[in-house]
Tab-separated table of C-alpha atoms and ligand atoms in Angstrom:
chain	number	residue	atom	x	y	z
A	1	MET	CA	-30.180	84.221	42.039
A	2	ASN	CA	-27.887	83.640	39.065
A	3	LEU	CA	-24.550	81.920	39.604
A	4	ILE	CA	-21.870	80.539	37.339
A	5	VAL	CA	-21.338	76.973	38.486
A	6	ASN	CA	-18.480	75.142	36.822
A	7	GLY	CA	-18.631	77.622	33.974
A	8	ASN	CA	-22.392	77.227	33.387
A	9	GLU	CA	-25.018	79.861	34.117
A	10	THR	CA	-27.175	78.421	36.863
A	11	ASN	CA	-30.267	79.777	38.537
A	12	VAL	CA	-30.921	78.873	42.154
A	13	ASP	CA	-33.837	79.711	44.440
A	14	GLY	CA	-33.275	82.144	47.283
A	15	GLU	CA	-30.148	82.659	49.372
A	16	LEU	CA	-27.671	79.806	49.583
A	17	THR	CA	-24.491	79.032	51.464
A	18	VAL	CA	-21.726	77.041	49.780
A	19	ASN	CA	-22.745	73.968	51.773
A	20	GLU	CA	-26.331	74.350	50.600
A	21	LEU	CA	-25.191	74.719	47.015
A	22	LEU	CA	-23.247	71.453	47.310
A	23	THR	CA	-26.493	69.702	48.269
A	24	GLU	CA	-28.592	71.613	45.761
A	25	GLN	CA	-26.276	70.713	42.910
A	26	ASN	CA	-26.070	67.099	44.054
A	27	VAL	CA	-22.274	67.234	44.146
A	28	LYS	CA	-20.670	63.840	44.369
A	29	MET	CA	-18.372	63.044	47.297
A	30	PRO	CA	-18.962	66.459	48.902
A	31	GLU	CA	-16.466	65.639	51.674
A	32	MET	CA	-13.748	65.478	49.013
A	33	VAL	CA	-14.568	68.507	46.942
A	34	SER	CA	-12.598	71.738	46.952
A	35	VAL	CA	-14.575	74.882	46.219
A	36	GLU	CA	-13.220	77.852	44.340
A	37	LEU	CA	-15.307	80.996	44.756
A	38	ASN	CA	-14.478	83.835	42.364
A	39	GLY	CA	-10.968	82.482	41.873
A	40	GLN	CA	-10.150	81.859	45.540
A	41	ILE	CA	-10.135	78.446	47.224
A	42	LEU	CA	-12.413	78.415	50.263
A	43	ARG	CA	-11.278	76.763	53.493
A	44	ARG	CA	-13.580	73.859	54.316
A	45	SER	CA	-14.477	75.585	57.545
A	46	GLU	CA	-15.931	78.418	55.454
A	47	PHE	CA	-18.378	76.253	53.459
A	48	GLU	CA	-21.094	76.649	56.038
A	49	SER	CA	-20.714	80.342	56.725
A	50	THR	CA	-20.084	81.593	53.184
A	51	LYS	CA	-23.213	83.015	51.539
A	52	LEU	CA	-23.327	83.208	47.766
A	53	ASN	CA	-24.087	86.442	45.945
A	54	GLU	CA	-25.635	87.211	42.575
A	55	GLY	CA	-23.149	86.548	39.791
A	56	ASP	CA	-20.665	84.534	41.880
A	57	ALA	CA	-18.495	82.062	39.976
A	58	VAL	CA	-18.242	78.733	41.798
A	59	GLU	CA	-16.048	75.814	40.737
A	60	PHE	CA	-16.143	72.364	42.303
A	61	LEU	CA	-12.703	70.775	42.075
A	62	TYR	CA	-11.258	67.390	42.885
A	63	PHE	CA	-7.724	66.218	42.645
A	64	MET	CA	-8.036	62.532	43.318
A	65	GLY	CA	-5.974	61.300	40.435
A	66	GLY	CA	-8.687	60.648	37.923
A	67	GLY	CA	-8.425	64.188	36.726
A	68	HIS	CA	-9.213	67.597	37.994
A	69	ALA	CA	-11.894	69.193	35.982
A	70	SER	CA	-14.858	71.091	37.133
A	71	GLU	CA	-18.101	70.617	35.237
A	72	ARG	CA	-17.362	66.969	35.848
A	73	ALA	CA	-18.106	67.147	39.521
A	74	THR	CA	-21.864	67.118	39.167
A	75	ASP	CA	-24.266	64.824	37.424
B	1	MET	CA	-11.748	76.438	65.773
B	2	ASN	CA	-8.433	76.618	67.593
B	3	ILE	CA	-5.555	74.301	66.891
B	4	SER	CA	-6.096	71.581	69.541
B	5	THR	CA	-9.736	71.279	68.506
B	6	LEU	CA	-8.936	71.263	64.776
B	7	ALA	CA	-6.304	68.568	65.335
B	8	ILE	CA	-9.062	66.319	66.680
B	9	HIS	CA	-12.131	67.395	64.701
B	10	GLY	CA	-10.652	68.812	61.473
B	11	GLY	CA	-11.349	67.327	58.056
B	12	LEU	CA	-12.939	63.903	57.916
B	13	THR	CA	-13.501	62.196	61.223
B	14	GLY	CA	-14.675	58.705	62.034
B	15	ASP	CA	-16.997	56.691	59.908
B	16	GLY	CA	-20.439	58.140	59.280
B	17	SER	CA	-22.208	54.817	58.849
B	18	SER	CA	-21.061	52.972	61.970
B	19	GLY	CA	-20.534	55.864	64.342
B	20	ALA	CA	-16.876	54.927	64.839
B	21	THR	CA	-14.919	57.976	66.025
B	22	ALA	CA	-11.557	56.875	64.622
B	23	VAL	CA	-10.961	57.150	60.881
B	24	PRO	CA	-11.206	53.641	59.379
B	25	ILE	CA	-8.058	52.091	57.918
B	26	VAL	CA	-8.987	51.379	54.317
B	27	GLN	CA	-6.372	48.736	53.678
B	28	THR	CA	-6.874	48.192	49.984
B	29	VAL	CA	-4.931	48.537	46.778
B	30	SER	CA	-7.812	49.336	44.491
B	31	TYR	CA	-11.499	50.277	44.214
B	32	ALA	CA	-14.187	48.443	42.266
B	33	TYR	CA	-16.828	50.051	40.017
B	34	ASP	CA	-20.049	48.505	38.757
B	35	THR	CA	-19.653	49.425	35.131
B	36	ALA	CA	-16.870	49.965	32.633
B	37	GLN	CA	-18.286	53.421	31.953
B	38	GLU	CA	-18.077	54.478	35.597
B	39	ILE	CA	-14.403	53.607	35.968
B	40	ALA	CA	-13.653	55.154	32.575
B	41	ASP	CA	-15.309	58.392	33.767
B	42	VAL	CA	-13.170	58.443	36.890
B	43	PHE	CA	-10.006	57.836	34.865
B	44	ALA	CA	-10.993	60.614	32.501
B	45	GLY	CA	-11.640	62.981	35.382
B	46	LYS	CA	-15.306	63.237	34.529
B	47	ALA	CA	-16.360	61.883	37.915
B	48	PRO	CA	-14.660	61.894	41.302
B	49	GLY	CA	-13.616	58.581	42.750
B	50	TYR	CA	-10.769	56.477	44.035
B	51	ILE	CA	-8.772	54.544	41.475
B	52	TYR	CA	-5.701	53.067	43.103
B	53	THR	CA	-4.039	53.651	46.498
B	54	ARG	CA	-0.792	54.896	44.935
B	55	ILE	CA	-2.858	57.896	43.802
B	56	ALA	CA	-5.379	58.322	46.615
B	57	ASN	CA	-6.855	56.392	49.552
B	58	PRO	CA	-9.731	57.297	51.911
B	59	THR	CA	-7.685	57.016	55.143
B	60	THR	CA	-4.954	59.138	53.601
B	61	THR	CA	-7.566	61.613	52.347
B	62	ALA	CA	-8.745	62.115	55.939
B	63	LEU	CA	-5.163	62.875	56.971
B	64	GLU	CA	-4.693	65.240	54.027
B	65	LEU	CA	-7.843	67.209	54.791
B	66	ARG	CA	-6.901	67.553	58.446
B	67	LEU	CA	-3.325	68.627	57.693
B	68	ALA	CA	-4.570	71.176	55.158
B	69	GLU	CA	-6.849	72.644	57.821
B	70	LEU	CA	-4.117	72.686	60.455
B	71	GLU	CA	-1.748	74.522	58.105
B	72	ASP	CA	-4.546	76.779	56.899
B	73	GLY	CA	-3.816	75.536	53.374
B	74	ILE	CA	-5.954	74.910	50.309
B	75	GLY	CA	-5.030	71.241	49.988
B	76	CYS	CA	-2.533	68.535	50.871
B	77	VAL	CA	-0.867	65.452	49.414
B	78	ALA	CA	0.395	62.932	51.970
B	79	THR	CA	3.484	60.879	51.098
B	80	SER	CA	5.372	57.795	52.211
B	81	SER	CA	8.080	59.855	53.960
B	82	GLY	CA	9.299	63.386	54.486
B	83	MET	CA	11.918	62.812	51.792
B	84	ALA	CA	9.204	61.666	49.362
B	85	ALA	CA	7.335	64.913	50.105
B	86	ILE	CA	10.406	67.062	49.492
B	87	ALA	CA	11.459	65.103	46.398
B	88	SER	CA	7.950	65.281	44.915
B	89	VAL	CA	7.607	69.021	45.480
B	90	VAL	CA	11.028	69.882	44.129
B	91	MET	CA	10.865	67.506	41.168
B	92	GLY	CA	7.458	68.955	40.427
B	93	LEU	CA	9.017	72.396	40.085
B	94	VAL	CA	12.513	72.085	38.638
B	95	LYS	CA	13.860	70.883	35.309
B	96	THR	CA	17.384	70.219	34.143
B	97	GLY	CA	19.384	73.445	34.218
B	98	ASP	CA	17.211	75.089	36.893
B	99	GLU	CA	18.491	76.331	40.231
B	100	ILE	CA	17.426	76.088	43.863
B	101	ILE	CA	18.372	78.292	46.794
B	102	ALA	CA	18.380	76.558	50.170
B	103	ALA	CA	19.443	77.290	53.738
B	104	SER	CA	22.757	75.691	54.640
B	105	GLY	CA	21.927	74.229	58.047
B	106	MET	CA	19.238	71.762	57.046
B	107	PHE	CA	18.520	68.072	57.468
B	108	ALA	CA	21.283	66.048	55.766
B	109	GLY	CA	18.856	64.024	53.653
B	110	THR	CA	17.447	67.179	52.087
B	111	VAL	CA	20.929	68.552	51.463
B	112	SER	CA	21.927	65.259	49.850
B	113	LEU	CA	18.800	65.251	47.644
B	114	PHE	CA	19.527	68.766	46.426
B	115	LYS	CA	23.261	68.402	46.068
B	116	SER	CA	23.791	64.823	44.930
B	117	THR	CA	20.572	63.340	43.580
B	118	LEU	CA	19.264	66.463	41.844
B	119	GLY	CA	22.841	67.362	40.957
B	120	ARG	CA	22.838	64.247	38.757
B	121	PHE	CA	20.029	65.846	36.755
B	122	ALA	CA	22.012	69.090	36.413
B	123	VAL	CA	19.898	70.978	38.920
B	124	LYS	CA	22.140	73.316	40.889
B	125	THR	CA	21.547	74.306	44.512
B	126	THR	CA	23.123	77.333	46.166
B	127	PHE	CA	23.267	76.960	49.934
B	128	VAL	CA	23.161	80.204	51.879
B	129	ASP	CA	23.477	81.210	55.514
B	130	SER	CA	19.844	81.803	56.430
B	131	ALA	CA	20.770	84.290	59.152
B	132	ASP	CA	21.845	86.712	56.430
B	133	VAL	CA	18.764	87.519	54.331
B	134	LYS	CA	20.832	89.383	51.746
B	135	GLN	CA	22.447	86.112	50.714
B	136	PHE	CA	19.104	84.868	49.365
B	137	THR	CA	18.766	87.960	47.188
B	138	LYS	CA	22.347	87.633	45.957
B	139	ALA	CA	21.905	83.984	45.028
B	140	ILE	CA	18.847	84.523	42.829
B	141	SER	CA	19.400	84.117	39.101
B	142	GLY	CA	17.065	83.902	36.126
B	143	LYS	CA	17.173	80.116	36.540
B	144	THR	CA	16.129	79.999	40.200
B	145	LYS	CA	12.822	78.171	40.563
B	146	LEU	CA	12.376	77.960	44.316
B	147	ILE	CA	13.722	78.829	47.756
B	148	PHE	CA	13.724	76.133	50.438
B	149	VAL	CA	14.217	76.630	54.188
B	150	GLU	CA	13.425	74.817	57.428
B	151	ALA	CA	11.448	76.851	59.995
B	152	ILE	CA	14.111	75.771	62.488
B	153	GLY	CA	17.199	74.344	60.802
B	154	ASN	CA	18.001	70.794	61.875
B	155	PRO	CA	20.594	70.713	63.426
B	156	ARG	CA	21.882	74.255	62.911
B	157	MET	CA	18.942	75.583	64.956
B	158	ASP	CA	18.789	78.727	62.836
B	159	VAL	CA	15.458	80.475	62.344
B	160	PRO	CA	15.157	82.111	58.928
B	161	ASP	CA	13.235	85.354	58.637
B	162	ILE	CA	10.363	83.695	56.758
B	163	PRO	CA	8.460	86.928	55.898
B	164	ALA	CA	11.621	88.533	54.481
B	165	VAL	CA	12.621	85.414	52.519
B	166	ALA	CA	9.054	85.092	51.183
B	167	GLU	CA	9.243	88.673	49.958
B	168	ILE	CA	12.515	87.958	48.158
B	169	ALA	CA	11.012	84.857	46.535
B	170	HIS	CA	7.878	86.697	45.475
B	171	ARG	CA	9.856	89.576	44.015
B	172	ALA	CA	11.469	86.948	41.773
B	173	ASN	CA	8.005	85.439	41.172
B	174	ILE	CA	9.079	82.054	42.617
B	175	PRO	CA	7.641	80.059	45.538
B	176	LEU	CA	9.067	79.734	49.052
B	177	ILE	CA	8.921	76.223	50.467
B	178	VAL	CA	9.161	75.782	54.229
B	179	ASP	CA	9.901	72.475	55.955
B	180	ASN	CA	7.754	72.715	59.094
B	181	THR	CA	8.771	69.323	60.544
B	182	VAL	CA	10.577	70.583	63.638
B	183	THR	CA	8.080	73.328	64.436
B	184	THR	CA	4.732	71.839	63.315
B	185	PRO	CA	1.613	73.984	62.747
B	186	VAL	CA	1.362	74.277	66.527
B	187	LEU	CA	4.340	76.659	66.573
B	188	ILE	CA	3.900	78.266	63.156
B	189	LYS	CA	1.664	78.139	60.120
B	190	PRO	CA	4.277	79.291	57.600
B	191	GLY	CA	1.574	80.236	55.088
B	192	ARG	CA	0.543	83.106	57.344
B	193	PHE	CA	4.050	84.505	56.998
B	194	GLY	CA	4.172	84.248	53.231
B	195	ALA	CA	5.321	80.655	52.573
B	196	ASP	CA	3.783	79.104	49.470
B	197	ILE	CA	4.271	75.412	50.128
B	198	VAL	CA	4.763	73.670	53.463
B	199	VAL	CA	6.353	70.227	53.689
B	200	HIS	CA	6.510	67.849	56.635
B	201	SER	CA	8.197	64.728	57.718
B	202	THR	CA	5.175	63.451	59.636
B	203	SER	CA	7.482	60.695	60.986
B	204	LYS	CA	8.526	63.171	63.680
B	205	PHE	CA	6.287	65.228	65.999
B	206	ILE	CA	3.066	64.604	64.048
B	207	ASN	CA	3.353	60.847	64.428
B	208	GLY	CA	4.916	61.643	67.755
B	209	HIS	CA	5.596	58.115	68.947
B	210	GLY	CA	8.270	56.869	66.572
B	211	THR	CA	5.916	54.336	64.972
B	212	ALA	CA	5.491	55.311	61.288
B	213	ILE	CA	7.287	57.069	58.451
B	214	GLY	CA	5.358	59.626	56.461
B	215	GLY	CA	5.351	63.043	54.883
B	216	ALA	CA	3.042	65.740	53.590
B	217	ILE	CA	2.866	68.613	51.122
B	218	ILE	CA	0.492	71.520	51.723
B	219	ASP	CA	-0.239	74.314	49.270
B	220	THR	CA	-0.924	77.431	51.357
B	221	GLY	CA	-2.686	79.157	48.479
B	222	ASN	CA	-0.305	82.125	48.506
B	223	TYR	CA	1.365	81.420	45.166
B	224	ASN	CA	-0.570	82.100	42.018
B	225	TRP	CA	0.373	79.265	39.648
B	226	LYS	CA	-1.331	81.017	36.770
B	227	THR	CA	0.879	84.085	36.821
B	228	GLY	CA	4.001	82.373	38.170
B	229	VAL	CA	6.978	81.047	36.262
B	230	PHE	CA	5.552	77.532	35.879
B	231	GLU	CA	3.630	77.923	32.676
B	232	ASP	CA	3.533	74.185	31.963
B	233	ILE	CA	1.939	73.441	35.336
B	234	SER	CA	-0.763	76.070	35.049
B	235	LYS	CA	-1.494	75.051	31.471
B	236	SER	CA	-1.710	71.317	32.000
B	237	CYS	CA	-3.774	71.776	35.152
B	238	GLU	CA	-5.977	74.611	33.999
B	239	GLY	CA	-9.175	72.944	35.151
B	240	ALA	CA	-7.821	72.720	38.681
B	241	GLY	CA	-7.765	76.476	39.226
B	242	ARG	CA	-5.785	77.469	42.325
B	243	LEU	CA	-5.170	73.765	43.004
B	244	ALA	CA	-3.016	73.513	39.874
B	245	PHE	CA	0.177	72.507	41.675
B	246	LEU	CA	-1.499	69.853	43.834
B	247	ALA	CA	-3.216	68.483	40.729
B	248	HIS	CA	0.160	68.465	38.963
B	249	LEU	CA	1.546	66.392	41.835
B	250	ARG	CA	-1.438	64.078	42.167
B	251	ASN	CA	-1.856	63.408	38.461
B	252	LEU	CA	1.776	63.303	37.458
B	253	ILE	CA	4.726	63.656	39.822
B	254	TYR	CA	3.380	61.938	42.953
B	255	ARG	CA	1.598	59.333	40.872
B	256	ASP	CA	4.699	58.581	38.808
B	257	LEU	CA	7.297	58.636	41.613
B	258	GLY	CA	5.133	56.298	43.686
B	259	GLY	CA	5.841	57.746	47.135
B	260	CYS	CA	2.294	57.218	48.414
B	261	ALA	CA	1.348	57.080	52.076
B	262	ALA	CA	0.399	53.659	53.474
B	263	PRO	CA	-3.182	53.631	54.869
B	264	MET	CA	-2.025	52.192	58.203
B	265	ASN	CA	0.562	54.951	58.513
B	266	SER	CA	-2.012	57.611	57.668
B	267	PHE	CA	-4.121	56.263	60.532
B	268	LEU	CA	-1.139	56.495	62.897
B	269	MET	CA	-0.487	60.075	61.756
B	270	LEU	CA	-4.133	61.006	62.399
B	271	GLN	CA	-3.866	59.498	65.852
B	272	GLY	CA	-0.664	61.443	66.468
B	273	LEU	CA	-2.236	64.685	65.284
B	274	GLU	CA	-4.971	64.457	67.895
B	275	THR	CA	-2.484	65.010	70.734
B	276	LEU	CA	0.006	67.166	68.809
B	277	ALA	CA	-0.760	70.502	70.459
B	278	GLY	CA	-0.506	69.150	74.001
B	279	ARG	CA	2.656	67.230	73.218
B	280	MET	CA	4.335	70.215	71.541
B	281	ALA	CA	3.652	72.367	74.598
B	282	LYS	CA	5.392	69.810	76.808
B	283	HIS	CA	8.277	69.234	74.343
B	284	CYS	CA	8.901	72.997	74.249
B	285	GLU	CA	8.613	73.457	78.007
B	286	SER	CA	11.056	70.658	78.828
B	287	ALA	CA	13.467	71.648	76.034
B	288	GLU	CA	13.655	75.163	77.405
B	289	LYS	CA	14.275	73.873	80.928
B	290	LEU	CA	16.934	71.472	79.667
B	291	ALA	CA	18.609	74.238	77.652
B	292	GLN	CA	18.744	76.396	80.770
B	293	PHE	CA	20.080	73.540	82.858
B	294	LEU	CA	22.812	72.783	80.323
B	295	ARG	CA	23.762	76.429	79.954
B	296	GLY	CA	24.238	76.708	83.695
B	297	HIS	CA	26.344	73.528	83.825
B	298	PRO	CA	30.074	74.240	84.243
B	299	LYS	CA	31.147	71.307	82.042
B	300	VAL	CA	28.959	72.240	79.071
B	301	SER	CA	30.832	74.396	76.523
B	302	TRP	CA	27.825	75.702	74.612
B	303	VAL	CA	24.072	75.265	74.138
B	304	ASN	CA	22.077	76.156	71.037
B	305	TYR	CA	18.346	76.566	71.584
B	306	PRO	CA	16.430	79.360	69.855
B	307	GLY	CA	14.144	79.704	72.878
B	308	LEU	CA	17.001	80.894	75.126
B	309	GLU	CA	16.908	84.619	75.749
B	310	ASP	CA	20.472	85.283	74.634
B	311	ASN	CA	20.143	83.173	71.480
B	312	GLU	CA	20.621	85.166	68.273
B	313	PHE	CA	17.237	83.960	67.004
B	314	HIS	CA	15.304	84.603	70.198
B	315	SER	CA	13.404	87.646	68.980
B	316	ARG	CA	12.457	85.857	65.752
B	317	THR	CA	11.237	82.908	67.824
B	318	ALA	CA	9.017	85.355	69.675
B	319	LYS	CA	7.671	86.788	66.430
B	320	LEU	CA	7.219	83.583	64.423
B	321	PHE	CA	6.629	80.880	67.063
B	322	ASP	CA	4.862	82.872	69.734
B	323	GLY	CA	7.937	82.594	71.937
B	324	ARG	CA	8.238	78.805	71.836
B	325	GLY	CA	11.612	77.358	70.893
B	326	GLY	CA	10.646	73.831	69.823
B	327	GLY	CA	11.632	70.439	71.202
B	328	LEU	CA	15.100	70.201	69.699
B	329	LEU	CA	18.418	71.539	71.005
B	330	THR	CA	22.117	70.987	70.478
B	331	PHE	CA	24.976	71.317	72.923
B	332	GLY	CA	28.706	70.655	73.125
B	333	LEU	CA	31.096	69.327	75.721
B	334	GLY	CA	34.139	70.677	73.893
B	335	GLU	CA	35.441	67.421	72.376
B	336	ARG	CA	34.231	64.589	70.186
B	337	ASP	CA	35.346	61.986	72.763
B	338	LYS	CA	33.254	63.596	75.458
B	339	ALA	CA	30.230	63.672	73.139
B	340	PHE	CA	30.680	59.945	72.491
B	341	ARG	CA	31.123	59.187	76.208
B	342	PHE	CA	28.046	61.282	77.025
B	343	ILE	CA	25.950	59.304	74.546
B	344	ASP	CA	27.319	56.034	75.925
B	345	SER	CA	26.443	57.122	79.464
B	346	VAL	CA	22.819	58.236	79.178
B	347	LYS	CA	20.447	55.661	80.613
B	348	LEU	CA	17.010	57.069	79.856
B	349	ALA	CA	17.669	58.808	76.528
B	350	LYS	CA	17.923	56.675	73.414
B	351	ASN	CA	20.806	57.006	70.978
B	352	LEU	CA	19.091	56.913	67.618
B	353	ALA	CA	18.496	58.830	64.387
B	354	ASN	CA	15.055	60.378	64.789
B	355	LEU	CA	13.366	63.278	66.501
B	356	GLY	CA	9.937	64.168	67.813
B	357	ASP	CA	9.401	60.905	69.704
B	358	THR	CA	7.803	60.570	73.160
B	359	ARG	CA	11.259	59.415	74.294
B	360	THR	CA	14.220	61.727	74.748
B	361	LEU	CA	16.672	61.043	71.917
B	362	VAL	CA	20.348	61.897	71.557
B	363	ILE	CA	22.710	61.559	68.618
B	364	HIS	CA	26.144	62.669	67.454
B	365	PRO	CA	25.223	64.232	64.067
B	366	CYS	CA	28.801	64.588	62.807
B	367	SER	CA	29.528	60.829	62.810
B	368	THR	CA	26.016	59.703	61.824
B	369	ILE	CA	23.450	61.764	59.890
B	370	PHE	CA	26.209	63.988	58.418
B	371	HIS	CA	28.958	61.389	58.079
B	372	GLU	CA	28.980	61.512	54.275
B	373	PHE	CA	29.830	65.215	54.210
B	374	SER	CA	33.398	66.567	54.255
B	375	PRO	CA	34.694	68.485	57.288
B	376	TYR	CA	34.432	71.664	55.204
B	377	GLU	CA	30.781	70.983	54.358
B	378	GLN	CA	30.028	70.044	57.949
B	379	LYS	CA	31.483	73.343	59.057
B	380	GLN	CA	29.224	75.200	56.644
B	381	MET	CA	26.255	73.330	58.084
B	382	ALA	CA	27.468	74.213	61.598
B	383	VAL	CA	27.898	70.536	62.495
B	384	THR	CA	30.786	70.389	64.964
B	385	GLU	CA	32.788	67.437	66.270
B	386	ASP	CA	31.556	67.961	69.808
B	387	MET	CA	27.873	68.515	68.952
B	388	VAL	CA	25.182	66.378	70.551
B	389	ARG	CA	21.647	66.811	69.229
B	390	VAL	CA	18.806	66.252	71.665
B	391	SER	CA	15.135	65.712	70.912
B	392	VAL	CA	13.558	66.375	74.280
B	393	GLY	CA	10.886	63.809	75.085
B	394	LEU	CA	7.772	63.702	77.203
B	395	GLU	CA	9.266	62.032	80.281
B	396	ASP	CA	9.123	64.022	83.542
B	397	PHE	CA	11.652	66.815	83.189
B	398	GLU	CA	13.403	65.933	86.447
B	399	ASP	CA	14.201	62.463	85.114
B	400	ILE	CA	15.605	63.843	81.853
B	401	ARG	CA	17.694	66.385	83.780
B	402	ASP	CA	19.042	63.763	86.198
B	403	ASP	CA	19.965	61.461	83.305
B	404	PHE	CA	21.858	64.270	81.565
B	405	ALA	CA	23.539	65.336	84.815
B	406	GLN	CA	24.879	61.856	85.535
B	407	ALA	CA	25.967	61.325	81.909
B	408	ILE	CA	27.855	64.640	81.846
B	409	GLU	CA	29.608	63.732	85.130
B	410	THR	CA	30.572	60.324	83.756
B	411	SER	CA	31.791	61.618	80.404
B	412	CYS	CA	33.666	64.652	81.685
B	413	GLY	CA	35.148	63.118	84.844
B	414	ASP	CA	38.926	62.868	85.112
C	1	PLP	C1	13.597	68.580	59.074
C	1	PLP	C2	13.432	67.261	58.382
C	1	PLP	N1	12.901	67.231	57.154
C	1	PLP	C3	12.734	66.068	56.492
C	1	PLP	C4	13.133	64.870	57.031
C	1	PLP	C5	12.966	63.611	56.235
C	1	PLP	O1	11.861	62.898	56.691
C	1	PLP	P1	11.670	61.302	56.547
C	1	PLP	O2	12.697	60.669	57.420
C	1	PLP	O3	10.272	61.111	57.008
C	1	PLP	O4	11.869	60.973	55.113
C	1	PLP	C6	13.677	64.849	58.312
C	1	PLP	C7	14.126	63.559	58.885
C	1	PLP	O5	14.918	63.460	59.754
C	1	PLP	C8	13.850	66.074	59.009
C	1	PLP	O6	14.388	66.107	60.215
């Protein structure tokens, strides 16, 4: 499945939930991250139940004071 | 999850490594990194991480995540006090020459901030009677940047029509800010009724025990910062997407004003949150009983409690708060002297400036919290000479009632 993660085209294997994508992408401090899916912020309680679809745009956001940019959230 | 469960299990809980169930108090000023590059990356926003407790702290983060969940919001910034929350939000939105519209029956500190402190920076506030929705529409000008109301006005006890006011704000493309201190997310999640930002003094019902000062700002996600009137915010915080306003606070306003939450206080707020739903139910139940008792008392001139059936806001209370009227009420004995004597005569209730404590609290607002306002201004805020404000506590209702009964007899005897 093709996704746009933090602005970059990304290919992932099989079906994924948002939680699974956080692990797959090795997102740092996952307990602190906010996730924007197609322009809408997801509630944390939705991370586990939200399945990603082909072409979805996902942004990982932090606002901890060091900045608030997206592609920066992953390694 | 429902609200009582979320209040206990929402956001971060405990400490994963030790198994502790309480959130650890991370009592530190700063956070060490192994390499110069790592800390530089965090400063540059290239990597997430804690920098300095004035900006963010792990205990406070746990509180922020839980409050955001309880308010059904997209994020939260916790502050050192309710006033710091309100000041940060408003100073994050207005500039010199801008205007604010606010309800007239609000907490005196908020009124003073808007009128005096922000007045010094040439920000003008128009105070309107929240019972008359048309007044909000009339007050809007091209310079209006926000509307601010309390879900229940303290101490006016008015209940603004939040959905209607939100619609007026959104027609003008500006955000509605709701102070949810008196009602808490247990009675209403203002975001569900159109509010854009929710603020709290967590010093009150959320702390619940009168042990710590704090505040919070929650973005409900309803306002689109990109298409709103705050071009500078959406531009400077472009990378933050829908979180633009919270990023604007975290990286600029909140950081620069310095009103950060203390880790110990964040812990106390988390502890308070865990019992909030149960406590609110009891506060509301006893307040309603006390309001009924006072209304039936021959020596009481008037009682103002939105949960009473004949109160002008009763139907709105039913619609917005699921029929619950909150833990706060006001009443009058007809004269200032009697109000003073009543306060001097209560034995159980404490005479102090706070609300939302386990203890029943009484105060004479006119001579205390509102003393700096002129009689004309007090009248506009519906603060009368004979008014006593009561924050109904968690003692057994019979004991509260008996204390009030004896104090009324003593103060109104011949
Ligand atoms: C409705 C309301 N908002 C805000 C505040 C200010 O909160 P703090 O005292 O935590 O600064 C108060 C305090 O009394 C209040 O009652």
